[in-house]
Amino acid sequence: MESPTNRIKEVLIEKGIKQTWLAEKLGKSFTIVNSYVCNRRQPSLELLFQTAEILQVNPKDLIVFVDKELSKEQLK
């Protein structure tokens, strides 16, 4: 079964942007943004679209689907 995850971390790295900057632009705490970046939580669609706009990427570029049955080791 596939579940959504995000690529926010990868996009931040590609663009050389810090999580603290993104948190400030989104009006969210660093802790919340870090939970999205580390895929412990997923942002709402509205927040995902805001993030894409701030990062100047297509929202589709921030979403990937992974097979839930893959182990955590396989995802690294």
mmCIF file with all atom_site columns, C-alpha atoms in Angstrom:
data_model
loop_
_atom_site.group_PDB
_atom_site.id
_atom_site.type_symbol
_atom_site.label_atom_id
_atom_site.label_alt_id
_atom_site.label_comp_id
_atom_site.label_asym_id
_atom_site.label_entity_id
_atom_site.label_seq_id
_atom_site.pdbx_PDB_ins_code
_atom_site.Cartn_x
_atom_site.Cartn_y
_atom_site.Cartn_z
_atom_site.occupancy
_atom_site.B_iso_or_equiv
_atom_site.pdbx_formal_charge
_atom_site.auth_seq_id
_atom_site.auth_comp_id
_atom_site.auth_asym_id
_atom_site.auth_atom_id
_atom_site.pdbx_PDB_model_num
ATOM 1  C CA . MET A 1 1  ? 0.000  0.000  0.000  1.00 0.00 ? 1  MET A CA 1
ATOM 2  C CA . GLU A 1 2  ? 1.362  3.422  -0.926 1.00 0.00 ? 2  GLU A CA 1
ATOM 3  C CA . SER A 1 3  ? 1.282  6.395  1.406  1.00 0.00 ? 3  SER A CA 1
ATOM 4  C CA . PRO A 1 4  ? 2.242  10.004 0.775  1.00 0.00 ? 4  PRO A CA 1
ATOM 5  C CA . THR A 1 5  ? 5.463  11.462 2.081  1.00 0.00 ? 5  THR A CA 1
ATOM 6  C CA . ASN A 1 6  ? 7.150  14.719 1.207  1.00 0.00 ? 6  ASN A CA 1
ATOM 7  C CA . ARG A 1 7  ? 10.401 15.978 -0.292 1.00 0.00 ? 7  ARG A CA 1
ATOM 8  C CA . ILE A 1 8  ? 10.605 19.240 1.632  1.00 0.00 ? 8  ILE A CA 1
ATOM 9  C CA . LYS A 1 9  ? 13.993 18.305 3.079  1.00 0.00 ? 9  LYS A CA 1
ATOM 10 C CA . GLU A 1 10 ? 15.455 17.552 -0.353 1.00 0.00 ? 10 GLU A CA 1
ATOM 11 C CA . VAL A 1 11 ? 14.144 20.815 -1.817 1.00 0.00 ? 11 VAL A CA 1
ATOM 12 C CA . LEU A 1 12 ? 15.524 22.830 1.094  1.00 0.00 ? 12 LEU A CA 1
ATOM 13 C CA . ILE A 1 13 ? 18.938 21.217 0.596  1.00 0.00 ? 13 ILE A CA 1
ATOM 14 C CA . GLU A 1 14 ? 18.847 21.762 -3.177 1.00 0.00 ? 14 GLU A CA 1
ATOM 15 C CA . LYS A 1 15 ? 18.026 25.439 -2.690 1.00 0.00 ? 15 LYS A CA 1
ATOM 16 C CA . GLY A 1 16 ? 20.330 25.998 0.289  1.00 0.00 ? 16 GLY A CA 1
ATOM 17 C CA . ILE A 1 17 ? 17.432 27.100 2.504  1.00 0.00 ? 17 ILE A CA 1
ATOM 18 C CA . LYS A 1 18 ? 17.301 26.623 6.280  1.00 0.00 ? 18 LYS A CA 1
ATOM 19 C CA . GLN A 1 19 ? 14.308 25.181 8.099  1.00 0.00 ? 19 GLN A CA 1
ATOM 20 C CA . THR A 1 20 ? 14.221 28.232 10.369 1.00 0.00 ? 20 THR A CA 1
ATOM 21 C CA . TRP A 1 21 ? 13.727 30.511 7.346  1.00 0.00 ? 21 TRP A CA 1
ATOM 22 C CA . LEU A 1 22 ? 10.894 28.335 6.031  1.00 0.00 ? 22 LEU A CA 1
ATOM 23 C CA . ALA A 1 23 ? 9.270  28.239 9.478  1.00 0.00 ? 23 ALA A CA 1
ATOM 24 C CA . GLU A 1 24 ? 9.356  32.037 9.625  1.00 0.00 ? 24 GLU A CA 1
ATOM 25 C CA . LYS A 1 25 ? 7.858  32.402 6.130  1.00 0.00 ? 25 LYS A CA 1
ATOM 26 C CA . LEU A 1 26 ? 5.082  29.900 6.958  1.00 0.00 ? 26 LEU A CA 1
ATOM 27 C CA . GLY A 1 27 ? 4.386  31.465 10.355 1.00 0.00 ? 27 GLY A CA 1
ATOM 28 C CA . LYS A 1 28 ? 4.966  28.097 12.021 1.00 0.00 ? 28 LYS A CA 1
ATOM 29 C CA . SER A 1 29 ? 7.322  26.994 14.761 1.00 0.00 ? 29 SER A CA 1
ATOM 30 C CA . PHE A 1 30 ? 10.624 25.378 13.912 1.00 0.00 ? 30 PHE A CA 1
ATOM 31 C CA . THR A 1 31 ? 9.408  22.211 15.674 1.00 0.00 ? 31 THR A CA 1
ATOM 32 C CA . ILE A 1 32 ? 6.377  21.882 13.404 1.00 0.00 ? 32 ILE A CA 1
ATOM 33 C CA . VAL A 1 33 ? 8.366  22.538 10.226 1.00 0.00 ? 33 VAL A CA 1
ATOM 34 C CA . ASN A 1 34 ? 11.055 20.104 11.371 1.00 0.00 ? 34 ASN A CA 1
ATOM 35 C CA . SER A 1 35 ? 8.395  17.414 11.836 1.00 0.00 ? 35 SER A CA 1
ATOM 36 C CA . TYR A 1 36 ? 7.349  17.938 8.199  1.00 0.00 ? 36 TYR A CA 1
ATOM 37 C CA . VAL A 1 37 ? 10.941 18.004 6.959  1.00 0.00 ? 37 VAL A CA 1
ATOM 38 C CA . CYS A 1 38 ? 11.701 14.746 8.802  1.00 0.00 ? 38 CYS A CA 1
ATOM 39 C CA . ASN A 1 39 ? 8.407  13.190 7.612  1.00 0.00 ? 39 ASN A CA 1
ATOM 40 C CA . ARG A 1 40 ? 7.178  12.566 11.147 1.00 0.00 ? 40 ARG A CA 1
ATOM 41 C CA . ARG A 1 41 ? 4.066  14.531 10.163 1.00 0.00 ? 41 ARG A CA 1
ATOM 42 C CA . GLN A 1 42 ? 2.623  15.621 6.840  1.00 0.00 ? 42 GLN A CA 1
ATOM 43 C CA . PRO A 1 43 ? 1.478  19.175 6.153  1.00 0.00 ? 43 PRO A CA 1
ATOM 44 C CA . SER A 1 44 ? -2.103 19.890 5.154  1.00 0.00 ? 44 SER A CA 1
ATOM 45 C CA . LEU A 1 45 ? -2.715 20.440 1.453  1.00 0.00 ? 45 LEU A CA 1
ATOM 46 C CA . GLU A 1 46 ? -3.085 24.154 2.101  1.00 0.00 ? 46 GLU A CA 1
ATOM 47 C CA . LEU A 1 47 ? 0.262  24.281 3.893  1.00 0.00 ? 47 LEU A CA 1
ATOM 48 C CA . LEU A 1 48 ? 1.876  22.131 1.204  1.00 0.00 ? 48 LEU A CA 1
ATOM 49 C CA . PHE A 1 49 ? 0.736  24.620 -1.450 1.00 0.00 ? 49 PHE A CA 1
ATOM 50 C CA . GLN A 1 50 ? 2.015  27.538 0.664  1.00 0.00 ? 50 GLN A CA 1
ATOM 51 C CA . THR A 1 51 ? 5.352  25.770 1.048  1.00 0.00 ? 51 THR A CA 1
ATOM 52 C CA . ALA A 1 52 ? 5.588  25.146 -2.690 1.00 0.00 ? 52 ALA A CA 1
ATOM 53 C CA . GLU A 1 53 ? 4.858  28.810 -3.404 1.00 0.00 ? 53 GLU A CA 1
ATOM 54 C CA . ILE A 1 54 ? 7.491  29.993 -0.917 1.00 0.00 ? 54 ILE A CA 1
ATOM 55 C CA . LEU A 1 55 ? 10.068 27.548 -2.283 1.00 0.00 ? 55 LEU A CA 1
ATOM 56 C CA . GLN A 1 56 ? 9.064  28.398 -5.874 1.00 0.00 ? 56 GLN A CA 1
ATOM 57 C CA . VAL A 1 57 ? 8.424  24.796 -6.885 1.00 0.00 ? 57 VAL A CA 1
ATOM 58 C CA . ASN A 1 58 ? 5.444  22.892 -8.219 1.00 0.00 ? 58 ASN A CA 1
ATOM 59 C CA . PRO A 1 59 ? 3.462  21.313 -5.335 1.00 0.00 ? 59 PRO A CA 1
ATOM 60 C CA . LYS A 1 60 ? 3.778  17.974 -7.140 1.00 0.00 ? 60 LYS A CA 1
ATOM 61 C CA . ASP A 1 61 ? 7.550  18.236 -6.655 1.00 0.00 ? 61 ASP A CA 1
ATOM 62 C CA . LEU A 1 62 ? 7.040  18.093 -2.893 1.00 0.00 ? 62 LEU A CA 1
ATOM 63 C CA . ILE A 1 63 ? 5.028  14.860 -2.814 1.00 0.00 ? 63 ILE A CA 1
ATOM 64 C CA . VAL A 1 64 ? 6.120  11.277 -3.318 1.00 0.00 ? 64 VAL A CA 1
ATOM 65 C CA . PHE A 1 65 ? 4.387  8.018  -2.583 1.00 0.00 ? 65 PHE A CA 1
ATOM 66 C CA . VAL A 1 66 ? 6.200  5.192  -0.868 1.00 0.00 ? 66 VAL A CA 1
ATOM 67 C CA . ASP A 1 67 ? 5.249  1.605  -0.325 1.00 0.00 ? 67 ASP A CA 1
ATOM 68 C CA . LYS A 1 68 ? 4.263  1.285  3.344  1.00 0.00 ? 68 LYS A CA 1
ATOM 69 C CA . GLU A 1 69 ? 5.637  -2.215 3.366  1.00 0.00 ? 69 GLU A CA 1
ATOM 70 C CA . LEU A 1 70 ? 9.188  -1.024 2.740  1.00 0.00 ? 70 LEU A CA 1
ATOM 71 C CA . SER A 1 71 ? 11.296 -1.127 5.850  1.00 0.00 ? 71 SER A CA 1
ATOM 72 C CA . LYS A 1 72 ? 12.785 2.043  7.310  1.00 0.00 ? 72 LYS A CA 1
ATOM 73 C CA . GLU A 1 73 ? 16.204 0.754  6.254  1.00 0.00 ? 73 GLU A CA 1
ATOM 74 C CA . GLN A 1 74 ? 15.095 0.532  2.617  1.00 0.00 ? 74 GLN A CA 1
ATOM 75 C CA . LEU A 1 75 ? 13.904 4.145  2.711  1.00 0.00 ? 75 LEU A CA 1
ATOM 76 C CA . LYS A 1 76 ? 17.336 5.503  3.724  1.00 0.00 ? 76 LYS A CA 1
#
